[in-house]
Coordinates of C-alpha atoms (C1' of nucleotides) in Angstrom, one line a residue:
Chain A
M1 CA 7.5 3.5 -4.4
R2 CA 6.6 7.0 -3.5
L3 CA 4.0 8.0 -1.0
T4 CA 2.9 11.6 -1.1
T5 CA -0.2 13.7 -0.8
K6 CA -0.8 13.2 -4.5
G7 CA -1.2 9.5 -4.0
R8 CA -3.6 10.2 -1.1
Y9 CA -5.7 12.4 -3.3
A10 CA -5.9 9.6 -5.9
V11 CA -6.9 7.0 -3.3
T12 CA -9.4 9.2 -1.7
A13 CA -11.0 10.0 -5.1
M14 CA -11.1 6.3 -6.1
L15 CA -12.6 5.5 -2.8
D16 CA -15.3 8.1 -3.4
L17 CA -15.9 6.5 -6.8
A18 CA -16.2 3.0 -5.3
I19 CA -18.7 4.2 -2.6
H20 CA -21.0 5.9 -5.1
A21 CA -20.7 3.3 -7.8
R22 CA -24.3 2.1 -7.4
Q23 CA -25.8 5.4 -8.6
G24 CA -24.1 5.0 -12.0
P25 CA -21.2 7.1 -13.3
V26 CA -19.7 9.6 -10.9
S27 CA -18.8 13.0 -12.2
L28 CA -15.6 14.7 -11.2
S29 CA -17.4 17.8 -10.0
D30 CA -19.3 15.6 -7.5
I31 CA -16.0 14.2 -6.2
S32 CA -14.6 17.7 -6.2
G33 CA -17.5 18.8 -4.0
R34 CA -17.5 15.9 -1.6
Q35 CA -13.7 15.5 -1.2
A36 CA -12.7 19.2 -1.5
I37 CA -10.2 18.5 -4.3
S38 CA -10.0 21.0 -7.1
L39 CA -11.8 19.9 -10.3
S40 CA -8.8 20.5 -12.6
Y41 CA -6.5 18.6 -10.4
L42 CA -8.9 15.7 -10.4
E43 CA -8.9 15.9 -14.2
Q44 CA -5.1 15.4 -14.2
L45 CA -5.3 12.5 -11.8
F46 CA -8.1 10.8 -13.6
A47 CA -6.3 11.1 -16.9
K48 CA -3.5 9.0 -15.4
L49 CA -5.9 6.6 -13.8
R50 CA -7.7 6.1 -17.1
R51 CA -4.4 5.6 -19.0
N52 CA -3.5 2.9 -16.5
G53 CA -6.8 1.2 -17.0
L54 CA -8.2 1.7 -13.5
V55 CA -11.3 3.7 -14.5
E56 CA -13.5 4.2 -17.6
S57 CA -15.2 7.4 -18.6
I58 CA -18.7 8.1 -19.9
R59 CA -19.2 11.4 -21.7
G60 CA -22.2 13.6 -21.9
P61 CA -24.9 14.5 -19.5
G62 CA -25.2 11.9 -16.7
G63 CA -21.8 10.7 -17.6
G64 CA -18.7 10.5 -15.4
Y65 CA -16.3 7.9 -14.3
R66 CA -16.6 4.3 -13.1
L67 CA -14.2 1.7 -11.9
S68 CA -13.1 -0.5 -14.8
R69 CA -12.8 -3.5 -12.4
Q70 CA -14.6 -4.7 -9.3
D71 CA -13.5 -2.8 -6.2
H72 CA -11.9 -5.9 -4.7
E73 CA -9.7 -6.2 -7.8
I74 CA -8.2 -2.8 -7.5
N75 CA -5.5 -2.2 -4.8
V76 CA -4.0 0.8 -3.3
A77 CA -0.5 0.2 -4.7
E78 CA -1.9 0.4 -8.3
I79 CA -3.6 3.7 -7.6
V80 CA -0.5 5.3 -6.1
D81 CA 1.7 4.0 -8.9
A82 CA -0.7 5.2 -11.6
V83 CA -0.5 8.8 -10.5
N84 CA 3.2 8.8 -9.7
E85 CA 4.3 6.9 -12.8
T86 CA 8.0 7.8 -12.6
I87 CA 9.9 4.6 -12.6
D88 CA 12.5 6.1 -10.2
A89 CA 15.8 5.0 -11.7
T90 CA 17.5 5.8 -8.4
R91 CA 20.7 7.3 -9.8
C92 CA 22.3 3.9 -10.4
N93 CA 19.9 2.3 -12.9
Q94 CA 20.7 -1.4 -12.8
K95 CA 23.1 -1.8 -15.7
G96 CA 26.1 0.3 -15.0
D97 CA 28.7 2.3 -13.2
C98 CA 27.6 1.5 -9.7
H99 CA 29.9 -1.5 -9.2
D100 CA 32.0 -0.3 -6.3
G101 CA 29.9 -2.4 -4.0
E102 CA 29.2 0.0 -1.1
K103 CA 26.8 2.3 -3.0
C104 CA 25.0 -0.4 -4.9
L105 CA 24.4 -2.5 -1.8
T106 CA 22.5 0.1 0.2
H107 CA 20.8 1.1 -3.0
H108 CA 19.7 -2.4 -3.6
L109 CA 18.6 -2.6 0.0
W110 CA 16.3 0.4 -0.4
M111 CA 14.8 -1.2 -3.5
D112 CA 14.0 -4.3 -1.4
L113 CA 12.4 -2.1 1.2
S114 CA 10.4 -0.3 -1.4
D115 CA 9.2 -3.7 -2.8
Q116 CA 8.1 -4.7 0.7
I117 CA 6.0 -1.6 1.0
H118 CA 4.6 -2.1 -2.4
G119 CA 3.6 -5.7 -1.6
F120 CA 2.0 -4.5 1.5
L121 CA -0.2 -1.9 -0.2
S122 CA -1.0 -4.5 -3.0
G123 CA -2.8 -6.4 -0.3
I124 CA -5.2 -3.6 0.5
S125 CA -8.1 -3.4 -2.0
L126 CA -10.6 -0.6 -2.5
N127 CA -13.2 -3.0 -1.3
H128 CA -11.3 -3.3 2.0
L129 CA -11.5 0.5 2.4
V130 CA -15.2 0.7 1.5
D131 CA -16.0 -2.0 4.1
R132 CA -14.0 -0.2 6.6
R133 CA -15.9 3.0 5.9
E134 CA -19.3 1.4 6.4
T135 CA -18.2 0.1 9.7
L136 CA -17.1 3.6 10.6
E137 CA -20.3 5.1 9.5
I138 CA -22.4 2.7 11.5
S139 CA -20.4 3.4 14.6
R140 CA -20.7 7.1 14.0
R141 CA -24.5 6.9 13.7
Q142 CA -24.5 5.0 17.0
G143 CA -22.4 7.7 18.6
R144 CA -19.5 5.4 19.4
K145 CA -15.9 5.9 18.4
G146 CA -14.6 3.8 15.5
E147 CA -12.8 0.7 16.8
R148 CA -9.2 0.1 15.6
I149 CA -8.9 -1.2 12.1
S150 CA -8.6 -5.0 12.4
A151 CA -7.9 -7.0 9.3
L152 CA -7.1 -4.2 6.8
A153 CA -4.3 -6.0 5.0
E154 CA -5.2 -9.6 5.4
E155 CA -4.3 -12.3 3.0
D156 CA -6.6 -13.2 0.2
Chain B
M1 CA 3.5 9.1 6.5
R2 CA 5.4 10.4 3.5
L3 CA 7.9 8.4 1.6
T4 CA 10.2 10.3 -0.7
T5 CA 13.8 10.4 -1.8
K6 CA 14.5 12.5 1.2
G7 CA 13.6 9.6 3.5
R8 CA 15.7 7.3 1.4
Y9 CA 18.7 9.5 1.8
A10 CA 18.2 9.5 5.5
V11 CA 17.8 5.7 5.8
T12 CA 20.9 5.2 3.5
A13 CA 23.0 7.6 5.6
M14 CA 21.9 5.9 8.9
L15 CA 22.6 2.6 7.5
D16 CA 26.1 3.7 6.6
L17 CA 26.5 5.0 10.1
A18 CA 25.4 1.6 11.5
I19 CA 27.8 -0.3 9.3
H20 CA 30.8 1.8 10.2
A21 CA 29.9 2.1 13.9
R22 CA 32.8 -0.1 15.1
Q23 CA 35.5 2.3 13.9
G24 CA 34.2 5.1 16.2
P25 CA 32.4 8.3 15.2
V26 CA 31.7 8.6 11.5
S27 CA 32.1 12.1 9.9
L28 CA 29.6 13.4 7.4
S29 CA 32.2 13.8 4.8
D30 CA 32.9 10.1 5.0
I31 CA 29.3 9.3 4.4
S32 CA 29.1 11.9 1.7
G33 CA 32.0 10.2 -0.1
R34 CA 30.7 6.7 0.3
Q35 CA 27.0 7.3 -0.4
A36 CA 27.3 10.1 -2.9
I37 CA 25.1 12.5 -1.0
S38 CA 26.1 16.1 -0.8
L39 CA 27.8 17.1 2.4
S40 CA 25.5 20.1 3.1
Y41 CA 22.4 18.1 2.4
L42 CA 23.6 15.5 4.9
E43 CA 24.1 18.3 7.4
Q44 CA 20.5 19.3 7.1
L45 CA 19.3 15.7 7.5
F46 CA 21.5 15.0 10.5
A47 CA 20.4 18.2 12.2
K48 CA 16.9 16.8 12.2
L49 CA 18.1 13.3 13.1
R50 CA 19.9 14.8 16.1
R51 CA 17.0 16.9 17.2
N52 CA 14.9 13.7 17.1
G53 CA 17.4 11.9 19.3
L54 CA 18.4 9.3 16.7
V55 CA 22.1 10.3 16.6
E56 CA 24.7 12.0 18.8
S57 CA 27.5 14.2 17.6
I58 CA 31.1 14.3 18.7
R59 CA 32.9 17.5 17.9
G60 CA 36.5 18.2 17.1
P61 CA 39.1 16.1 15.2
G62 CA 38.2 12.5 15.0
G63 CA 34.6 13.4 15.7
G64 CA 31.5 12.7 13.8
Y65 CA 28.2 11.1 14.4
R66 CA 27.1 7.9 16.1
L67 CA 23.8 6.2 16.7
S68 CA 22.3 7.2 20.1
R69 CA 20.8 3.8 20.4
Q70 CA 21.6 0.2 19.4
D71 CA 20.9 -0.5 15.8
H72 CA 18.2 -2.9 16.6
E73 CA 16.4 -0.2 18.6
I74 CA 16.1 2.2 15.7
N75 CA 13.5 1.5 13.0
V76 CA 13.0 2.8 9.5
A77 CA 9.7 4.6 10.4
E78 CA 11.5 6.8 13.0
I79 CA 14.1 7.8 10.5
V80 CA 11.6 8.8 7.8
D81 CA 9.5 10.7 10.2
A82 CA 12.5 12.5 11.6
V83 CA 13.5 14.1 8.3
N84 CA 9.9 14.8 7.2
E85 CA 8.7 16.1 10.5
T86 CA 5.6 17.8 9.1
I87 CA 2.8 16.2 11.2
D88 CA 0.7 16.6 8.1
A89 CA -2.6 17.9 9.6
T90 CA -4.3 16.8 6.4
R91 CA -6.5 19.9 5.9
C92 CA -9.1 18.8 8.5
N93 CA -7.0 18.7 11.7
Q94 CA -9.0 16.6 14.1
K95 CA -10.8 19.3 16.0
G96 CA -13.0 21.2 13.6
D97 CA -15.1 22.0 10.6
C98 CA -15.0 18.6 8.9
H99 CA -18.2 17.3 10.6
D100 CA -20.2 16.7 7.4
G101 CA -19.3 13.1 7.7
E102 CA -18.4 12.3 4.1
K103 CA -15.1 14.1 4.0
C104 CA -14.0 13.1 7.5
L105 CA -14.6 9.5 6.9
T106 CA -12.4 9.0 3.9
H107 CA -9.9 11.3 5.6
H108 CA -9.9 9.1 8.7
L109 CA -9.6 6.1 6.5
W110 CA -6.4 7.4 5.0
M111 CA -5.0 8.1 8.4
D112 CA -5.6 4.4 9.2
L113 CA -3.8 3.3 6.1
S114 CA -1.0 5.6 6.9
D115 CA -0.8 4.1 10.4
Q116 CA -0.6 0.6 8.8
I117 CA 2.3 1.6 6.7
H118 CA 3.9 3.3 9.7
G119 CA 3.5 0.1 11.7
F120 CA 5.0 -1.9 9.0
L121 CA 8.1 0.3 8.7
S122 CA 8.4 0.3 12.5
G123 CA 9.0 -3.4 12.3
I124 CA 12.1 -3.0 10.3
S125 CA 15.2 -2.0 12.3
L126 CA 18.6 -0.7 11.1
N127 CA 20.0 -4.0 12.4
H128 CA 17.7 -5.9 10.0
L129 CA 19.2 -3.9 7.1
V130 CA 22.8 -4.3 8.3
D131 CA 22.3 -8.1 8.4
R132 CA 20.7 -8.1 5.0
R133 CA 23.6 -6.1 3.7
E134 CA 26.1 -8.6 5.0
T135 CA 24.2 -11.4 3.4
L136 CA 24.2 -9.5 0.1
E137 CA 27.9 -8.8 0.3
I138 CA 28.8 -12.4 0.8
S139 CA 26.7 -13.5 -2.1
R140 CA 28.3 -10.8 -4.2
R141 CA 31.8 -12.0 -3.4
Q142 CA 30.7 -15.5 -4.4
G143 CA 29.4 -14.2 -7.7
R144 CA 25.9 -15.2 -7.1
K145 CA 22.9 -13.0 -7.3
G146 CA 21.3 -11.9 -4.0
E147 CA 18.4 -14.1 -3.0
R148 CA 15.1 -12.5 -2.3
I149 CA 14.9 -10.8 1.0
S150 CA 13.2 -13.2 3.4
A151 CA 12.3 -12.1 6.8
L152 CA 12.9 -8.4 6.5
A153 CA 9.9 -7.3 8.6
E154 CA 9.4 -10.2 10.9
E155 CA 8.0 -9.9 14.4
D156 CA 10.3 -9.3 17.3
Chain C
dC1 C1' -31.3 21.0 -34.1
dG2 C1' -29.6 23.3 -30.1
dT3 C1' -28.1 23.4 -25.6
dA4 C1' -26.5 21.7 -21.4
dT5 C1' -23.5 18.4 -19.5
dT6 C1' -19.6 16.1 -19.0
dA7 C1' -15.1 14.3 -20.3
dC8 C1' -10.7 15.7 -22.4
dC9 C1' -6.7 18.4 -23.5
dC10 C1' -3.3 22.1 -23.1
dA11 C1' -0.9 26.2 -21.4
dG12 C1' 0.3 28.5 -17.6
dT13 C1' 1.3 29.5 -12.5
dA14 C1' 1.7 30.2 -7.5
dA15 C1' 3.4 27.6 -3.7
dT16 C1' 6.0 24.1 -1.9
dT17 C1' 9.6 20.8 -1.5
dC18 C1' 14.0 18.9 -3.0
dA19 C1' 18.7 19.0 -3.2
dG20 C1' 22.5 21.6 -2.9
dT21 C1' 25.7 25.9 -2.2
dC22 C1' 28.0 29.4 0.6
dA23 C1' 29.4 31.6 4.5
dA24 C1' 30.0 32.4 9.3
dC25 C1' 30.3 30.4 13.8
dT26 C1' 31.4 27.4 17.9
dA27 C1' 33.5 23.7 20.2
dT28 C1' 37.3 20.3 20.6
dT29 C1' 41.7 18.3 20.0
dG30 C1' 46.7 18.5 19.8
Chain D
dC1 C1' 47.1 28.9 18.9
dA2 C1' 45.9 26.2 14.7
dA3 C1' 43.4 22.7 12.6
dT4 C1' 39.5 19.9 12.6
dA5 C1' 34.7 19.1 12.6
dG6 C1' 30.1 20.0 14.0
dT7 C1' 26.2 23.9 13.9
dT8 C1' 23.5 27.3 12.0
dG9 C1' 21.2 30.2 8.7
dA10 C1' 20.3 32.3 4.6
dC11 C1' 19.9 31.5 0.0
dT12 C1' 19.1 29.2 -4.8
dG13 C1' 17.8 26.5 -9.0
dA14 C1' 15.1 22.8 -10.3
dA15 C1' 11.4 19.9 -9.8
dT16 C1' 6.9 18.8 -8.2
dT17 C1' 2.4 19.9 -6.4
dA18 C1' -1.9 21.8 -6.6
dC19 C1' -4.6 24.6 -9.0
dT20 C1' -6.8 28.1 -12.7
dG21 C1' -8.6 29.0 -17.1
dG22 C1' -9.7 28.3 -21.8
dG23 C1' -11.1 25.6 -25.3
dT24 C1' -12.7 21.1 -27.8
dA25 C1' -15.4 16.8 -28.4
dA26 C1' -18.9 13.6 -27.3
dT27 C1' -23.5 12.7 -25.7
dA28 C1' -28.2 13.1 -23.8
dC29 C1' -32.4 15.6 -23.8
dG30 C1' -36.0 18.9 -24.9

DNA sequence: CGTATTACCCAGTAATTCAGTCAACTATTG
DNA sequence: CAATAGTTGACTGAATTACTGGGTAATACG
């Protein structure tokens, strides 16, 4: 489980997609304009998102991308994994050599920790984030500051 | 909140420190040997850990590093932040320009998510990891496979 | 049909980060 | 004083990030 700016770009773009889903397919140049991410970089990211079955593409004028599932069926962990997609063998890759205990234990420990984070992010769907955004926008219109996020990662 | 191999190295090294704390200061070359991390890279990491007040150094023969707090008072988030230590201004750094709503909202959203992850890792102390390790080691000696980690990030 | 629009694909590239090396220095112990 | 061990800084190759540009393929529309 890696967590870099690349993952953030992907989540941001997917969120933009979810928000503008009602007006039909969303073109990458729209996202590029709104989110200030370069078009070609978006192309790279969406190629991976598409290969991982998170989005579908519609070609031609008026085309673009749309979510291939409902926004509550797509979680943050999937998005991050899709764009990273290196299965991080972590120097001792299960099978061999690392049997002198000490190393393998701390290594195994990190894997557990990584699993925990993964599980945590799996509990946060795009839908959660969209809802959160609407709350924020309303409070912005009313001139208040957004309250602290409450049940972002609640159980299903 | 970034999560890369750099952070994992730091956590692993700190864990090693916590485990061998009873035998006095631990030298970097010991950690280097046990955890297979290059000595000079450890020096870089520990310089940051020291500047952030997570470890203390003892010079001279028999010297090395020790935790500057109890292992249950140091959490994983601190360690990761210490070695990353770029406060990631995220292109729109609070104050300015990003007032056209759209951008700032999704940006703010990511910050929230990042906070959530941070809070999660804050709940996991070095002590948790040491305990977990001991459990693992016992089950290893007994030839069983380690059970799934149970209450890794429980409340205090 | 032709053209504009959009996805798709590939090659390259500047900037940054990662992971590690090397060398010189300072403080401490014995 | 000599040996040990931390401290600092400059530097490097490799990988990754973020981005540019050029070209192709599909589709809608006049």
